[in-house]
Coordinates of C-alpha atoms in Angstrom, one line a residue:
X958 CA -53.0 110.5 14.9
X959 CA -56.4 108.8 15.0
X960 CA -56.4 105.1 15.4
X961 CA -58.8 103.6 12.6
X962 CA -61.5 101.8 13.5
X963 CA -60.4 98.4 11.9
X964 CA -57.1 99.0 13.8
X965 CA -59.4 98.8 17.1
X966 CA -61.1 96.1 16.2
X967 CA -57.8 94.1 15.5
X968 CA -56.5 95.1 18.5
X969 CA -59.7 94.0 20.5
X970 CA -59.3 90.6 18.7
X971 CA -56.0 90.0 19.9
X972 CA -56.5 90.8 23.5
X973 CA -59.5 88.9 24.1
X974 CA -58.5 85.7 25.2
X975 CA -58.7 82.5 22.8
X976 CA -62.1 80.7 22.6
X977 CA -61.9 77.3 24.2
X978 CA -60.9 74.1 21.9
X979 CA -62.3 70.8 23.1
X980 CA -61.2 70.0 26.6
X981 CA -59.1 67.0 27.5
X982 CA -61.6 65.7 30.0
X983 CA -63.2 62.2 30.2
X984 CA -66.3 63.8 31.9
X985 CA -69.5 63.9 29.4
X986 CA -70.7 66.9 31.7
X987 CA -67.8 69.3 30.6
X988 CA -68.6 68.5 27.0
X989 CA -70.4 70.3 24.4
X990 CA -72.8 67.9 22.6
X991 CA -70.8 67.8 19.3
X992 CA -67.7 67.2 20.7
X993 CA -69.6 64.2 22.7
X994 CA -71.0 63.2 19.1
X995 CA -67.0 62.8 17.6
X996 CA -65.7 61.2 20.5
X997 CA -68.4 58.5 20.3
X998 CA -67.8 58.6 16.7
X999 CA -63.9 58.1 17.2
X1000 CA -64.2 55.3 19.3
X1001 CA -65.1 56.5 22.7
X1002 CA -68.2 53.8 23.3
X1003 CA -68.0 52.9 26.8
X1004 CA -69.7 55.3 29.5
X1005 CA -68.7 54.8 32.9
X1006 CA -72.5 55.7 35.2
X1007 CA -70.6 56.3 38.7
X1008 CA -72.7 55.7 41.6
X1009 CA -72.0 57.0 45.0
X1010 CA -74.3 58.1 47.4
X1011 CA -74.9 60.5 50.4
X1012 CA -74.5 59.3 53.9
X1013 CA -73.6 59.6 57.5
X1014 CA -69.9 58.6 57.6
X1015 CA -68.9 59.2 61.2
X1016 CA -68.0 62.5 63.0
X1017 CA -64.7 62.8 61.4
X1018 CA -65.6 62.6 57.6
X1019 CA -67.9 64.3 55.0
X1020 CA -71.1 62.9 54.0
X1021 CA -70.3 63.0 50.5
X1022 CA -67.7 60.5 50.5
X1023 CA -68.8 58.0 48.2
X1024 CA -69.7 60.9 45.7
X1025 CA -66.2 62.1 45.9
X1026 CA -64.1 58.9 45.7
X1027 CA -66.3 57.1 42.8
X1028 CA -66.1 60.5 40.6
X1029 CA -62.0 60.0 40.9
X1030 CA -61.7 56.7 40.6
X1031 CA -64.1 56.5 37.6
X1032 CA -61.8 59.6 36.1
X1033 CA -58.6 57.5 36.8
X1034 CA -60.7 54.0 35.3
X1035 CA -61.6 55.8 32.2
X1036 CA -57.9 57.4 31.4
X1037 CA -56.8 53.6 32.1
X1038 CA -59.5 52.2 29.7
X1039 CA -58.6 54.6 26.7
X1040 CA -62.2 54.2 25.3
X1041 CA -64.2 55.2 28.0
X1042 CA -66.1 58.8 29.2
X1043 CA -67.7 59.4 32.5
X1044 CA -71.4 60.4 33.6
X1045 CA -72.3 62.4 36.1
X1046 CA -72.3 60.9 39.6
X1047 CA -75.6 59.8 41.0
X1048 CA -75.5 60.9 44.6
X1049 CA -79.2 59.6 45.5
X1050 CA -79.1 55.7 46.7
X1051 CA -81.2 53.6 48.5
X1052 CA -80.1 54.4 52.4
X1053 CA -82.5 52.4 54.6
X1054 CA -86.0 53.6 55.6
X1055 CA -87.0 56.9 56.2
X1056 CA -89.8 56.6 58.4
X1057 CA -89.5 55.1 61.0
X1058 CA -85.6 55.8 60.1
X1059 CA -83.1 53.0 59.5
X1060 CA -79.6 52.3 58.7
X1061 CA -77.9 55.7 58.3
X1062 CA -81.1 57.4 58.2
X1063 CA -80.9 57.7 61.8
X1064 CA -78.2 60.4 61.0
X1065 CA -78.6 63.9 59.6
X1066 CA -77.6 64.5 56.1
X1067 CA -78.3 61.0 54.6
X1068 CA -80.6 60.9 51.8
X1069 CA -82.4 57.8 50.6
X1070 CA -84.6 56.8 47.6
X1071 CA -86.4 53.2 47.4
X1072 CA -84.7 50.7 45.5
X1073 CA -87.4 50.6 42.6
X1074 CA -86.6 54.4 42.0
X1075 CA -83.1 54.0 41.9
X1076 CA -83.1 51.1 39.8
X1077 CA -85.6 53.2 37.4
X1078 CA -83.1 55.9 37.4
X1079 CA -80.1 53.7 36.3
X1080 CA -82.1 51.7 33.2
X1081 CA -83.2 55.3 32.0
X1082 CA -80.1 57.1 32.2
X1083 CA -78.7 53.9 30.4
X1084 CA -81.1 54.0 27.9
X1085 CA -80.0 57.3 27.1
X1086 CA -76.7 56.6 26.8
X1087 CA -77.6 53.5 24.2
X1088 CA -79.3 56.6 22.4
X1089 CA -76.6 58.7 21.8
X1090 CA -74.0 55.7 20.4
X1091 CA -72.3 54.1 23.5
X1092 CA -72.1 50.4 23.0
X1093 CA -71.2 49.4 26.7
X1094 CA -72.9 50.9 30.1
X1095 CA -70.6 50.4 32.9
X1096 CA -72.3 50.7 36.3
X1097 CA -69.8 51.6 39.0
X1098 CA -71.0 51.7 42.4
X1099 CA -69.4 52.5 45.6
X1100 CA -71.4 51.8 48.2
X1101 CA -72.5 48.1 49.1
X1102 CA -76.3 48.4 49.9
X1103 CA -77.1 48.6 46.6
X1104 CA -74.9 46.3 44.7
X1105 CA -78.1 43.8 43.8
X1106 CA -79.8 46.6 42.8
X1107 CA -77.2 47.6 39.7
X1108 CA -77.0 43.9 39.3
X1109 CA -81.0 43.7 38.6
X1110 CA -81.0 46.9 36.4
X1111 CA -78.4 45.7 34.0
X1112 CA -79.8 42.3 33.8
X1113 CA -83.3 43.9 32.7
X1114 CA -81.4 45.9 30.3
X1115 CA -79.5 43.4 28.7
X1116 CA -83.0 41.1 28.2
X1117 CA -84.6 44.4 26.9
X1118 CA -81.2 44.6 24.3
X1119 CA -80.4 41.2 23.5
X1120 CA -80.6 41.5 19.7
X1121 CA -78.7 44.3 19.6
X1122 CA -74.5 44.8 20.2
X1123 CA -75.3 47.0 23.7
X1124 CA -74.8 45.8 26.9
X1125 CA -75.1 47.1 30.7
X1126 CA -72.5 45.6 33.0
X1127 CA -72.5 45.9 36.9
X1128 CA -68.8 46.0 37.6
X1129 CA -69.4 44.1 41.3
X1130 CA -65.2 43.8 41.4
X1131 CA -65.0 47.7 41.9
X1132 CA -66.6 47.2 45.2
X1133 CA -65.1 44.0 46.3
X1134 CA -61.5 45.7 45.4
X1135 CA -62.7 48.9 47.9
X1136 CA -63.9 46.4 50.6
X1137 CA -62.9 43.1 50.9
X1138 CA -59.6 42.9 48.7
X1139 CA -58.3 46.4 50.5
X1140 CA -59.3 45.1 54.0
X1141 CA -56.9 42.3 53.2
X1142 CA -54.0 44.8 52.5
X1143 CA -54.3 46.6 55.6
X1144 CA -54.8 43.3 57.4
X1145 CA -51.2 42.1 55.7
X1146 CA -49.9 45.4 57.3
X1147 CA -50.5 44.5 60.5
X1148 CA -53.7 46.0 61.3
X1149 CA -57.0 44.1 63.2
X1150 CA -60.2 43.6 61.6
X1151 CA -61.4 45.9 64.3
X1152 CA -59.8 48.9 63.1
X1153 CA -60.2 48.2 59.2
X1154 CA -63.9 48.3 59.9
X1155 CA -66.7 48.0 57.8
X1156 CA -67.5 51.9 58.2
X1157 CA -65.7 55.0 58.7
X1158 CA -63.5 52.8 60.2
X1159 CA -59.5 52.7 59.3
X1160 CA -59.9 51.5 55.9
X1161 CA -62.7 54.0 54.6
X1162 CA -61.1 56.8 56.1
X1163 CA -57.5 56.4 54.5
X1164 CA -59.4 56.2 51.2
X1165 CA -61.0 59.5 52.0
X1166 CA -57.8 61.1 53.0
X1167 CA -56.2 59.8 49.7
X1168 CA -59.0 61.1 47.7
X1169 CA -59.3 64.8 49.4
X1170 CA -58.1 65.4 53.1
X1171 CA -60.5 67.9 53.1
X1172 CA -62.9 65.1 53.5
X1173 CA -61.7 64.5 56.8
X1174 CA -61.9 66.2 60.4
X1175 CA -58.4 65.8 61.8
X1176 CA -59.4 66.8 65.0
X1177 CA -62.3 64.2 65.6
X1178 CA -59.7 61.2 64.7
X1179 CA -58.2 62.1 67.5
X1180 CA -61.4 62.0 69.9
X1181 CA -62.5 59.6 71.9
X1182 CA -62.9 55.7 70.4
X1183 CA -66.4 55.9 68.3
X1184 CA -69.1 53.4 68.0
X1185 CA -71.9 52.3 66.1
X1186 CA -73.9 55.1 68.0
X1187 CA -71.9 57.7 66.6
X1188 CA -72.3 55.6 62.8
X1189 CA -68.4 54.6 63.1
X1190 CA -68.1 50.9 62.3
X1191 CA -64.1 50.2 62.8
X1192 CA -61.3 52.7 64.5
X1193 CA -59.9 55.5 61.9
X1194 CA -57.4 56.7 64.4
X1195 CA -54.3 55.1 62.6
X1196 CA -55.7 55.8 58.9
X1197 CA -53.3 58.1 56.4
X1198 CA -53.6 59.3 52.7
X1199 CA -50.5 56.6 52.2
X1200 CA -52.5 53.7 53.0
X1201 CA -55.7 55.3 51.2
X1202 CA -53.5 55.6 47.8
X1203 CA -52.9 51.9 47.7
X1204 CA -56.3 51.3 48.3
X1205 CA -56.9 53.4 45.5
X1206 CA -54.6 52.2 43.3
X1207 CA -56.2 48.5 43.9
X1208 CA -59.7 49.5 43.2
X1209 CA -58.3 51.1 39.6
X1210 CA -56.2 47.8 38.8
X1211 CA -59.0 45.5 39.3
X1212 CA -62.2 47.6 38.1
X1213 CA -60.1 48.0 34.8
X1214 CA -59.6 44.3 34.4
X1215 CA -62.7 43.7 35.2
X1216 CA -64.6 45.8 32.8
X1217 CA -62.2 45.0 29.8
X1218 CA -63.3 41.3 30.8
X1219 CA -67.0 42.1 30.5
X1220 CA -66.3 44.2 27.6
X1221 CA -64.1 41.8 25.4
X1222 CA -66.6 41.8 22.1
X1223 CA -68.7 38.5 22.1

């Protein structure tokens, strides 16, 4: 018996995968524009702008450490806030002079842009978010070198928006927690300041291991002691994901509290 054309169409529809509904995500780039518009209208009016950086992190850690870390932490922070979404990560940041090279630019893979260009990107991204209905634009920076640029951009925008309810916020407590507060935690665990370091040392490497172990080359951690010539400031050999997880939790806790305080309606 021949199957009717109508039955064939029905069978095809049943077999076809269901169209995706609005995803359970805080990432703006995973949403369609109508989905985003609906979420903003429903009260998600805080947008986190994660700022990373592409730089050398010694022989044992991948160049994208800052980008991966700030994306993961921004997601956790947005979920904890409940009314926030997360913009795409800014991976191009000031990293030193290009010619002659200075700072991290002395190592292959580092990408640097001028301070003024970086601040302009922040300002125009924030203006874009304001246009689409966001009320609080949060700058979260995973790198110490551009914290002042974040603050300048936020101050400039807030002068511009003084007569509106929209505000930009440079949340420096995020970096303070990742840097000073986590270092204090590690000292309390018996690690020395020389081990903890300031870049690609025990603290930095532990955080990366907790974000994604694939960011760290275990064989290089066991290599001979590293130093400034290798782009390492500290000793990462005793780094661990367990230590890093405590650091990530600390950063999320301090950042959420700081954002809630900054965005409390005036």
